[in-house]
PDB file of C-alpha atoms and ligand atoms in Angstrom:
ATOM      1  CA  MET A  11      10.951  12.605  10.429  1.00 49.00           C
ATOM      2  CA  SER A  12       8.447  16.022  10.610  1.00 53.00           C
ATOM      3  CA  ILE A  13       5.279  15.619   8.693  1.00 58.00           C
ATOM      4  CA  LYS A  14       5.081  19.175   7.293  1.00 58.00           C
ATOM      5  CA  SER A  15       2.771  19.068   4.364  1.00 68.00           C
ATOM      6  CA  PRO A  16      -0.923  20.578   5.195  1.00 83.00           C
ATOM      7  CA  LYS A  17      -2.223  16.371   4.647  1.00 96.00           C
ATOM      8  CA  LEU A  18      -1.314  13.627   6.403  1.00 97.00           C
ATOM      9  CA  PRO A  19       0.748  10.702   4.560  1.00 98.00           C
ATOM     10  CA  VAL A  20      -1.704   8.457   5.068  1.00 98.00           C
ATOM     11  CA  PHE A  21      -3.951   6.580   1.935  1.00 98.00           C
ATOM     12  CA  LEU A  22      -7.294   6.040   2.902  1.00 98.00           C
ATOM     13  CA  ALA A  23      -8.498   2.515   2.003  1.00 98.00           C
ATOM     14  CA  LEU A  24     -11.869   2.643   0.592  1.00 98.00           C
ATOM     15  CA  ASP A  25     -13.091  -0.802   1.632  1.00 98.00           C
ATOM     16  CA  VAL A  26     -16.407  -0.109   1.562  1.00 97.00           C
ATOM     17  CA  LYS A  27     -19.693  -1.788  -0.101  1.00 94.00           C
ATOM     18  CA  ASP A  28     -20.929   1.140  -2.313  1.00 96.00           C
ATOM     19  CA  LEU A  29     -20.323   3.963  -4.296  1.00 98.00           C
ATOM     20  CA  ASN A  30     -21.955   6.560  -2.389  1.00 98.00           C
ATOM     21  CA  THR A  31     -20.292   5.840   1.167  1.00 98.00           C
ATOM     22  CA  ALA A  32     -16.867   6.081  -0.938  1.00 98.00           C
ATOM     23  CA  LYS A  33     -17.679   9.255  -2.293  1.00 98.00           C
ATOM     24  CA  ASN A  34     -18.721  10.757   1.199  1.00 98.00           C
ATOM     25  CA  LEU A  35     -15.613   9.549   2.824  1.00 98.00           C
ATOM     26  CA  ILE A  36     -13.547  11.253  -0.495  1.00 98.00           C
ATOM     27  CA  THR A  37     -15.225  14.671   0.207  1.00 98.00           C
ATOM     28  CA  GLN A  38     -14.869  14.093   4.267  1.00 97.00           C
ATOM     29  CA  TYR A  39     -11.316  13.140   4.189  1.00 98.00           C
ATOM     30  CA  ALA A  40      -9.805  14.911   1.194  1.00 97.00           C
ATOM     31  CA  HIS A  41      -8.233  17.690   3.134  1.00 97.00           C
ATOM     32  CA  GLU A  42      -7.055  15.554   5.839  1.00 97.00           C
ATOM     33  CA  PHE A  43      -5.075  12.286   3.500  1.00 98.00           C
ATOM     34  CA  ALA A  44      -2.929  12.497   0.706  1.00 98.00           C
ATOM     35  CA  GLY A  45      -4.887  10.160  -1.238  1.00 98.00           C
ATOM     36  CA  PHE A  46      -7.574   7.302  -1.530  1.00 98.00           C
ATOM     37  CA  LYS A  47      -6.927   3.570  -2.376  1.00 98.00           C
ATOM     38  CA  ILE A  48      -9.521   1.635  -4.215  1.00 98.00           C
ATOM     39  CA  GLY A  49      -9.060  -2.118  -3.679  1.00 98.00           C
ATOM     40  CA  PHE A  50     -10.216  -5.013  -5.727  1.00 95.00           C
ATOM     41  CA  GLY A  51     -13.940  -5.256  -4.062  1.00 96.00           C
ATOM     42  CA  LEU A  52     -14.638  -1.448  -4.587  1.00 97.00           C
ATOM     43  CA  TYR A  53     -13.126  -1.855  -8.401  1.00 97.00           C
ATOM     44  CA  LEU A  54     -15.558  -4.428  -9.194  1.00 97.00           C
ATOM     45  CA  LYS A  55     -18.358  -2.347  -7.675  1.00 96.00           C
ATOM     46  CA  THR A  56     -17.313   1.155  -9.066  1.00 97.00           C
ATOM     47  CA  HIS A  57     -14.845   0.506 -12.019  1.00 97.00           C
ATOM     48  CA  THR A  58     -13.592   4.011 -12.536  1.00 97.00           C
ATOM     49  CA  GLN A  59     -16.506   5.940 -11.279  1.00 97.00           C
ATOM     50  CA  LEU A  60     -14.605   7.388  -8.514  1.00 98.00           C
ATOM     51  CA  PHE A  61     -11.171   8.277 -10.006  1.00 98.00           C
ATOM     52  CA  SER A  62     -12.468  11.782 -11.431  1.00 97.00           C
ATOM     53  CA  GLN A  63     -13.752  12.972  -7.962  1.00 98.00           C
ATOM     54  CA  ILE A  64     -10.291  12.181  -6.139  1.00 98.00           C
ATOM     55  CA  LYS A  65      -8.610  13.994  -8.588  1.00 97.00           C
ATOM     56  CA  ASN A  66     -11.013  16.757  -8.503  1.00 97.00           C
ATOM     57  CA  GLU A  67     -10.816  17.128  -4.923  1.00 97.00           C
ATOM     58  CA  GLY A  68      -6.751  17.192  -4.818  1.00 95.00           C
ATOM     59  CA  GLY A  69      -5.899  13.419  -3.720  1.00 97.00           C
ATOM     60  CA  LEU A  70      -3.343  10.916  -5.228  1.00 98.00           C
ATOM     61  CA  LEU A  71      -5.144   8.302  -6.764  1.00 98.00           C
ATOM     62  CA  PHE A  72      -4.004   4.529  -5.546  1.00 98.00           C
ATOM     63  CA  VAL A  73      -5.658   1.654  -7.722  1.00 98.00           C
ATOM     64  CA  ASP A  74      -4.349  -1.523  -5.559  1.00 98.00           C
ATOM     65  CA  LEU A  75      -5.509  -3.573  -7.787  1.00 98.00           C
ATOM     66  CA  LYS A  76      -2.205  -6.157  -7.115  1.00 98.00           C
ATOM     67  CA  ILE A  77      -1.921  -7.545 -10.617  1.00 98.00           C
ATOM     68  CA  HIS A  78      -0.784 -10.899 -10.934  1.00 98.00           C
ATOM     69  CA  ASP A  79      -0.469 -12.495 -14.276  1.00 98.00           C
ATOM     70  CA  ILE A  80       1.045 -13.760 -17.341  1.00 98.00           C
ATOM     71  CA  PRO A  81       3.533 -10.538 -18.659  1.00 98.00           C
ATOM     72  CA  ASN A  82       0.777  -9.617 -21.490  1.00 98.00           C
ATOM     73  CA  THR A  83      -2.201  -9.588 -19.402  1.00 98.00           C
ATOM     74  CA  CYS A  84       0.255  -7.670 -16.995  1.00 98.00           C
ATOM     75  CA  PHE A  85       1.129  -5.203 -19.238  1.00 98.00           C
ATOM     76  CA  ASP A  86      -2.524  -4.843 -20.299  1.00 98.00           C
ATOM     77  CA  ALA A  87      -3.489  -3.779 -17.209  1.00 98.00           C
ATOM     78  CA  ALA A  88      -1.254  -1.394 -16.099  1.00 98.00           C
ATOM     79  CA  ARG A  89      -1.131   0.490 -19.263  1.00 98.00           C
ATOM     80  CA  THR A  90      -5.288   0.499 -18.979  1.00 98.00           C
ATOM     81  CA  LEU A  91      -5.154   1.724 -15.205  1.00 98.00           C
ATOM     82  CA  ALA A  92      -2.385   4.431 -16.642  1.00 98.00           C
ATOM     83  CA  ILE A  93      -4.436   5.593 -19.044  1.00 98.00           C
ATOM     84  CA  GLN A  94      -7.448   6.009 -16.571  1.00 98.00           C
ATOM     85  CA  GLY A  95      -5.189   8.201 -14.366  1.00 98.00           C
ATOM     86  CA  ALA A  96      -3.873   6.036 -11.498  1.00 98.00           C
ATOM     87  CA  ASP A  97      -1.045   7.820  -9.666  1.00 98.00           C
ATOM     88  CA  PHE A  98      -0.133   4.323  -7.737  1.00 98.00           C
ATOM     89  CA  ILE A  99      -0.795   1.005  -8.944  1.00 98.00           C
ATOM     90  CA  THR A 100       0.413  -2.349  -7.525  1.00 98.00           C
ATOM     91  CA  VAL A 101       1.780  -5.602  -8.929  1.00 98.00           C
ATOM     92  CA  HIS A 102       2.536  -8.945  -7.175  1.00 98.00           C
ATOM     93  CA  ALA A 103       6.296  -9.297  -6.760  1.00 97.00           C
ATOM     94  CA  LEU A 104       5.878 -13.269  -7.061  1.00 96.00           C
ATOM     95  CA  SER A 105       4.103 -12.681 -10.354  1.00 97.00           C
ATOM     96  CA  GLY A 106       7.789 -12.738 -11.592  1.00 97.00           C
ATOM     97  CA  ARG A 107      10.533 -10.447 -13.228  1.00 98.00           C
ATOM     98  CA  SER A 108       8.887 -10.623 -16.677  1.00 98.00           C
ATOM     99  CA  SER A 109       5.231  -9.668 -15.052  1.00 98.00           C
ATOM    100  CA  ILE A 110       6.716  -7.149 -13.479  1.00 98.00           C
ATOM    101  CA  GLN A 111       8.950  -5.382 -16.102  1.00 98.00           C
ATOM    102  CA  ALA A 112       5.767  -5.943 -18.284  1.00 98.00           C
ATOM    103  CA  ALA A 113       3.651  -3.696 -15.576  1.00 98.00           C
ATOM    104  CA  VAL A 114       6.191  -1.441 -15.756  1.00 98.00           C
ATOM    105  CA  GLN A 115       6.203  -1.040 -19.503  1.00 98.00           C
ATOM    106  CA  GLY A 116       2.244  -1.146 -19.462  1.00 98.00           C
ATOM    107  CA  ALA A 117       2.089   1.617 -16.894  1.00 98.00           C
ATOM    108  CA  ALA A 118       4.797   4.070 -18.428  1.00 98.00           C
ATOM    109  CA  ILE A 119       2.185   5.264 -21.287  1.00 98.00           C
ATOM    110  CA  ASN A 120       1.657   7.534 -17.997  1.00 98.00           C
ATOM    111  CA  PRO A 121       4.577   9.204 -16.970  1.00 98.00           C
ATOM    112  CA  ASN A 122       2.471  10.246 -13.635  1.00 98.00           C
ATOM    113  CA  THR A 123       1.933   6.176 -12.691  1.00 98.00           C
ATOM    114  CA  ARG A 124       3.802   5.048 -10.250  1.00 98.00           C
ATOM    115  CA  VAL A 125       3.870   0.865 -10.335  1.00 98.00           C
ATOM    116  CA  LEU A 126       4.749  -0.178  -6.579  1.00 98.00           C
ATOM    117  CA  ALA A 127       5.423  -4.104  -6.291  1.00 98.00           C
ATOM    118  CA  VAL A 128       3.313  -5.698  -3.243  1.00 97.00           C
ATOM    119  CA  THR A 129       6.355  -7.736  -1.605  1.00 94.00           C
ATOM    120  CA  VAL A 130       4.649 -10.116   1.098  1.00 91.00           C
ATOM    121  CA  LEU A 131       1.341  -9.281   2.203  1.00 92.00           C
ATOM    122  CA  THR A 132       1.083  -7.689   5.776  1.00 88.00           C
ATOM    123  CA  SER A 133      -1.771 -10.945   6.680  1.00 89.00           C
ATOM    124  CA  HIS A 134       1.147 -13.203   6.352  1.00 90.00           C
ATOM    125  CA  ASN A 135       3.416 -14.246   8.890  1.00 90.00           C
ATOM    126  CA  GLN A 136       5.997 -17.127   9.002  1.00 85.00           C
ATOM    127  CA  GLN A 137       3.578 -19.963   8.835  1.00 88.00           C
ATOM    128  CA  ASP A 138       1.533 -18.619   5.540  1.00 88.00           C
ATOM    129  CA  ILE A 139       4.859 -18.108   3.409  1.00 86.00           C
ATOM    130  CA  GLN A 140       5.788 -21.631   4.435  1.00 85.00           C
ATOM    131  CA  ASP A 141       2.327 -22.712   3.493  1.00 89.00           C
ATOM    132  CA  VAL A 142       2.751 -21.288   0.066  1.00 88.00           C
ATOM    133  CA  GLY A 143       6.094 -22.850  -0.079  1.00 81.00           C
ATOM    134  CA  LEU A 144       8.268 -19.474  -0.581  1.00 82.00           C
ATOM    135  CA  MET A 145      11.818 -20.927   0.287  1.00 78.00           C
ATOM    136  CA  MET A 146      15.036 -19.331  -0.695  1.00 74.00           C
ATOM    137  CA  THR A 147      17.332 -21.298  -3.546  1.00 71.00           C
ATOM    138  CA  ASN A 148      20.577 -20.840  -1.497  1.00 71.00           C
ATOM    139  CA  PRO A 149      19.747 -23.603   1.378  1.00 69.00           C
ATOM    140  CA  ASN A 150      22.130 -20.968   3.653  1.00 70.00           C
ATOM    141  CA  GLN A 151      19.763 -17.809   2.933  1.00 73.00           C
ATOM    142  CA  ALA A 152      17.576 -17.580   6.023  1.00 76.00           C
ATOM    143  CA  ASN A 153      14.055 -18.074   5.414  1.00 75.00           C
ATOM    144  CA  SER A 154      12.211 -15.354   7.621  1.00 85.00           C
ATOM    145  CA  ILE A 155       9.821 -12.861   6.098  1.00 89.00           C
ATOM    146  CA  SER A 156      12.207 -10.112   6.237  1.00 89.00           C
ATOM    147  CA  ALA A 157      14.380 -11.991   3.890  1.00 91.00           C
ATOM    148  CA  HIS A 158      12.079 -12.382   1.112  1.00 92.00           C
ATOM    149  CA  VAL A 159      10.956  -9.249   1.520  1.00 93.00           C
ATOM    150  CA  CYS A 160      13.927  -8.294   0.759  1.00 94.00           C
ATOM    151  CA  ASN A 161      14.429 -10.075  -2.074  1.00 93.00           C
ATOM    152  CA  LEU A 162      11.702  -9.518  -3.615  1.00 96.00           C
ATOM    153  CA  ALA A 163      12.359  -5.854  -3.619  1.00 97.00           C
ATOM    154  CA  HIS A 164      15.605  -6.496  -5.154  1.00 97.00           C
ATOM    155  CA  MET A 165      14.171  -8.364  -8.048  1.00 97.00           C
ATOM    156  CA  ALA A 166      11.185  -5.452  -8.723  1.00 98.00           C
ATOM    157  CA  MET A 167      13.456  -2.746  -8.301  1.00 98.00           C
ATOM    158  CA  ASN A 168      15.854  -4.367 -10.727  1.00 97.00           C
ATOM    159  CA  GLU A 169      12.964  -4.591 -13.234  1.00 98.00           C
ATOM    160  CA  GLY A 170      11.982  -0.939 -12.736  1.00 98.00           C
ATOM    161  CA  VAL A 171       9.105  -0.678  -9.890  1.00 98.00           C
ATOM    162  CA  HIS A 172       9.040   2.515  -8.275  1.00 98.00           C
ATOM    163  CA  GLY A 173       8.249   1.438  -5.028  1.00 98.00           C
ATOM    164  CA  PHE A 174       7.137  -1.530  -2.751  1.00 97.00           C
ATOM    165  CA  ILE A 175       4.049  -2.221  -0.583  1.00 96.00           C
ATOM    166  CA  CYS A 176       5.742  -3.638   2.789  1.00 94.00           C
ATOM    167  CA  SER A 177       5.249  -3.922   6.377  1.00 94.00           C
ATOM    168  CA  ALA A 178       6.402  -1.038   8.351  1.00 96.00           C
ATOM    169  CA  GLN A 179       8.668  -3.490  10.297  1.00 95.00           C
ATOM    170  CA  GLU A 180      10.708  -3.911   6.921  1.00 94.00           C
ATOM    171  CA  ALA A 181      11.020  -0.283   5.924  1.00 97.00           C
ATOM    172  CA  PRO A 182      14.546   0.452   7.928  1.00 97.00           C
ATOM    173  CA  MET A 183      15.876  -2.817   6.371  1.00 95.00           C
ATOM    174  CA  LEU A 184      14.684  -1.687   2.759  1.00 97.00           C
ATOM    175  CA  ASN A 185      15.327   1.818   3.073  1.00 96.00           C
ATOM    176  CA  GLN A 186      18.825   0.727   4.054  1.00 97.00           C
ATOM    177  CA  ALA A 187      19.340  -1.947   1.007  1.00 96.00           C
ATOM    178  CA  PHE A 188      18.558   0.932  -1.416  1.00 96.00           C
ATOM    179  CA  LEU A 189      20.291   3.713   0.425  1.00 95.00           C
ATOM    180  CA  LYS A 190      22.562   4.110  -2.942  1.00 92.00           C
ATOM    181  CA  THR A 191      20.191   3.986  -5.436  1.00 93.00           C
ATOM    182  CA  PRO A 192      19.767   6.939  -7.562  1.00 92.00           C
ATOM    183  CA  LYS A 193      15.771   7.094  -6.820  1.00 92.00           C
ATOM    184  CA  LYS A 194      14.878   6.067  -3.554  1.00 95.00           C
ATOM    185  CA  PRO A 195      12.063   3.731  -3.957  1.00 98.00           C
ATOM    186  CA  VAL A 196       8.788   4.633  -2.654  1.00 98.00           C
ATOM    187  CA  LEU A 197       7.492   2.899   0.311  1.00 98.00           C
ATOM    188  CA  ILE A 198       3.697   2.532   1.334  1.00 98.00           C
ATOM    189  CA  CYS A 199       3.055   0.459   4.302  1.00 97.00           C
ATOM    190  CA  PRO A 200      -0.548  -0.747   5.583  1.00 97.00           C
ATOM    191  CA  GLY A 201      -0.894  -2.937   8.399  1.00 95.00           C
ATOM    192  CA  ILE A 202      -1.002  -0.087  10.419  1.00 96.00           C
ATOM    193  CA  ARG A 203      -3.013   0.016  13.973  1.00 95.00           C
ATOM    194  CA  LEU A 204      -3.389   2.297  17.046  1.00 92.00           C
ATOM    195  CA  LEU A 205      -1.810   1.564  20.312  1.00 82.00           C
ATOM    196  CA  SER A 206      -5.325   0.877  21.737  1.00 77.00           C
ATOM    197  CA  HIS A 207      -5.613  -1.955  18.767  1.00 72.00           C
ATOM    198  CA  HIS A 208      -2.404  -3.434  19.597  1.00 67.00           C
ATOM    199  CA  LYS A 209      -3.278  -3.368  23.603  1.00 65.00           C
ATOM    200  CA  ASN A 210      -6.792  -5.066  22.886  1.00 69.00           C
ATOM    201  CA  ASN A 211      -5.472  -7.132  20.075  1.00 69.00           C
ATOM    202  CA  ILE A 212      -7.605  -5.732  17.531  1.00 71.00           C
ATOM    203  CA  THR A 213      -5.449  -6.572  14.931  1.00 78.00           C
ATOM    204  CA  GLU A 214      -8.073  -8.143  12.362  1.00 84.00           C
ATOM    205  CA  ASP A 215      -6.598  -9.656   9.822  1.00 86.00           C
ATOM    206  CA  GLN A 216      -2.902  -7.742   9.817  1.00 83.00           C
ATOM    207  CA  ARG A 217      -0.314  -9.857  11.208  1.00 88.00           C
ATOM    208  CA  ARG A 218       2.651  -7.499  10.677  1.00 86.00           C
ATOM    209  CA  ILE A 219       1.781  -4.039  11.749  1.00 87.00           C
ATOM    210  CA  MET A 220       2.921  -0.971  13.426  1.00 94.00           C
ATOM    211  CA  THR A 221       1.451   2.423  14.959  1.00 96.00           C
ATOM    212  CA  PRO A 222       1.379   5.520  12.661  1.00 97.00           C
ATOM    213  CA  ALA A 223       4.177   7.103  14.706  1.00 97.00           C
ATOM    214  CA  GLN A 224       6.309   3.860  14.731  1.00 96.00           C
ATOM    215  CA  ALA A 225       5.889   3.563  10.656  1.00 97.00           C
ATOM    216  CA  ILE A 226       6.522   6.856   9.663  1.00 98.00           C
ATOM    217  CA  ALA A 227       9.709   6.774  12.190  1.00 97.00           C
ATOM    218  CA  ALA A 228      10.601   3.085  10.522  1.00 97.00           C
ATOM    219  CA  GLY A 229      10.697   4.971   7.142  1.00 97.00           C
ATOM    220  CA  ALA A 230       7.263   4.429   5.510  1.00 98.00           C
ATOM    221  CA  ASP A 231       6.616   7.302   3.271  1.00 98.00           C
ATOM    222  CA  TYR A 232       2.947   6.656   3.057  1.00 98.00           C
ATOM    223  CA  LEU A 233       0.554   4.559   5.357  1.00 98.00           C
ATOM    224  CA  VAL A 234      -2.236   2.467   4.288  1.00 98.00           C
ATOM    225  CA  ILE A 235      -5.349   3.012   6.685  1.00 98.00           C
ATOM    226  CA  GLY A 236      -8.862   1.335   6.272  1.00 97.00           C
ATOM    227  CA  ARG A 237     -10.525  -0.732   9.133  1.00 95.00           C
ATOM    228  CA  PRO A 238      -9.364   1.700  12.150  1.00 95.00           C
ATOM    229  CA  ILE A 239     -11.165   4.557  10.454  1.00 96.00           C
ATOM    230  CA  ILE A 240     -13.770   3.555   8.298  1.00 96.00           C
ATOM    231  CA  ASP A 241     -15.367   1.096  11.156  1.00 94.00           C
ATOM    232  CA  SER A 242     -14.621   2.635  13.771  1.00 93.00           C
ATOM    233  CA  PRO A 243     -18.057   4.396  15.304  1.00 94.00           C
ATOM    234  CA  VAL A 244     -15.270   7.490  16.271  1.00 94.00           C
ATOM    235  CA  PRO A 245     -13.483   7.753  13.346  1.00 96.00           C
ATOM    236  CA  GLN A 246     -12.931  11.673  14.213  1.00 96.00           C
ATOM    237  CA  GLU A 247     -11.432  10.251  17.374  1.00 95.00           C
ATOM    238  CA  VAL A 248      -8.922   7.692  15.203  1.00 95.00           C
ATOM    239  CA  LEU A 249      -7.953  10.687  13.139  1.00 97.00           C
ATOM    240  CA  ALA A 250      -7.262  12.981  16.385  1.00 96.00           C
ATOM    241  CA  GLU A 251      -5.061  10.141  17.425  1.00 95.00           C
ATOM    242  CA  ILE A 252      -3.182   9.683  14.205  1.00 97.00           C
ATOM    243  CA  LYS A 253      -2.977  13.329  13.856  1.00 96.00           C
ATOM    244  CA  ASN A 254      -1.660  13.751  17.509  1.00 94.00           C
ATOM    245  CA  GLN A 255       1.386  10.784  16.620  1.00 94.00           C
ATOM    246  CA  LEU A 256       2.235  12.594  13.062  1.00 94.00           C
ATOM    247  CA  LEU A 257       2.205  15.816  13.990  1.00 91.00           C
ATOM    248  CA  ASN A 258       4.228  15.448  17.367  1.00 88.00           C
ATOM    249  CA  MET A 259       7.181  13.521  15.889  1.00 84.00           C
TER     250      MET A 259
HETATM  251  O1  LIG B 312      -8.728  -2.178   7.106  1.00 83.47           O
HETATM  252  P1  LIG B 312      -6.891  -2.227   6.706  1.00 83.47           P
HETATM  253  O2  LIG B 312      -5.824  -1.056   7.308  1.00 83.47           O
HETATM  254  O3  LIG B 312      -6.239  -3.713   7.477  1.00 83.47           O
HETATM  255  O4  LIG B 312      -6.324  -1.944   5.405  1.00 83.47           O
HETATM  256  C1  LIG B 312      -5.308  -2.270   4.744  1.00 83.47           C
HETATM  257  C2  LIG B 312      -5.491  -2.107   2.914  1.00 83.47           C
HETATM  258  O5  LIG B 312      -4.133  -2.363   2.576  1.00 83.47           O
HETATM  259  C3  LIG B 312      -6.533  -3.143   2.624  1.00 83.47           C
HETATM  260  O6  LIG B 312      -7.010  -2.439   1.443  1.00 83.47           O
HETATM  261  C4  LIG B 312      -5.434  -4.209   1.709  1.00 83.47           C
HETATM  262  O7  LIG B 312      -5.922  -4.777   0.554  1.00 83.47           O
HETATM  263  C5  LIG B 312      -4.431  -3.209   1.748  1.00 83.47           C
HETATM  264  N1  LIG B 312      -2.859  -3.926   1.385  1.00 83.47           N
HETATM  265  C6  LIG B 312      -2.338  -4.769   2.814  1.00 83.47           C
HETATM  266  N2  LIG B 312      -1.245  -5.285   2.491  1.00 83.47           N
HETATM  267  C7  LIG B 312      -0.492  -5.519   1.379  1.00 83.47           C
HETATM  268  C8  LIG B 312      -1.245  -4.868   0.427  1.00 83.47           C
HETATM  269  C9  LIG B 312      -2.377  -4.173   0.566  1.00 83.47           C
HETATM  270  O8  LIG B 312      -3.192  -4.681   3.802  1.00 83.47           O
HETATM  271  N3  LIG B 312       0.593  -5.780   1.480  1.00 83.47           N
END
């Protein structure tokens, strides 16, 4: 794949402590990145205060609250975020068929809002999914993370989601699995670390990781990158490396 858009297919995860830091990051990076992701922490602190800035500066608004609740509550939360103008929102696939369907129905009030199912968190490894008791019902089925990601993705797709949050490690499998669906699901992949982070084992809490180039080559549509940029003492160098990787594929 070659990157033709002037902006990189990256959402900057605004996992910062206050409104002003987030505002400055949006202004600084609006011309570089496709959009910005507001997670639970920042949403609690700033609510919708950053939404119009992201939209006015030309970015896609990804509100990543990972909704996980009963169907009625999922419907209401998704509807509210859609009315507030979110381009992408997330619902946990583990919340189940009815809750996913309710989130999709709630978001439908805004035709531009796309609902993404979080499959298995990129911070989870095999031990974590065992700890939370994720088990295939058929004893002949593998209990690997990728098998669960695939299973959850199929369930969520049947309930009408527009795409998935997954590790880029699972992107080839998911693109293959949905090759024949009329509308290809959007794959958004967190767990992105540069080669230098891999080498020095700086992966923080992320477990299923890939470099930006590996992730795009694997079939990710967008990457989510937070700490490698926002916590770096030299963010411009990190950005240059990401650009170098993606623009020279
Ligand atoms: O700092 P880092 O690049 O690891 O940030 C990744 C971002 O993606 C975080 O905001 C995290 O909440 C989000 N995310 C994730 N794994 C998922 C879904 C979302 O890391 N499965």
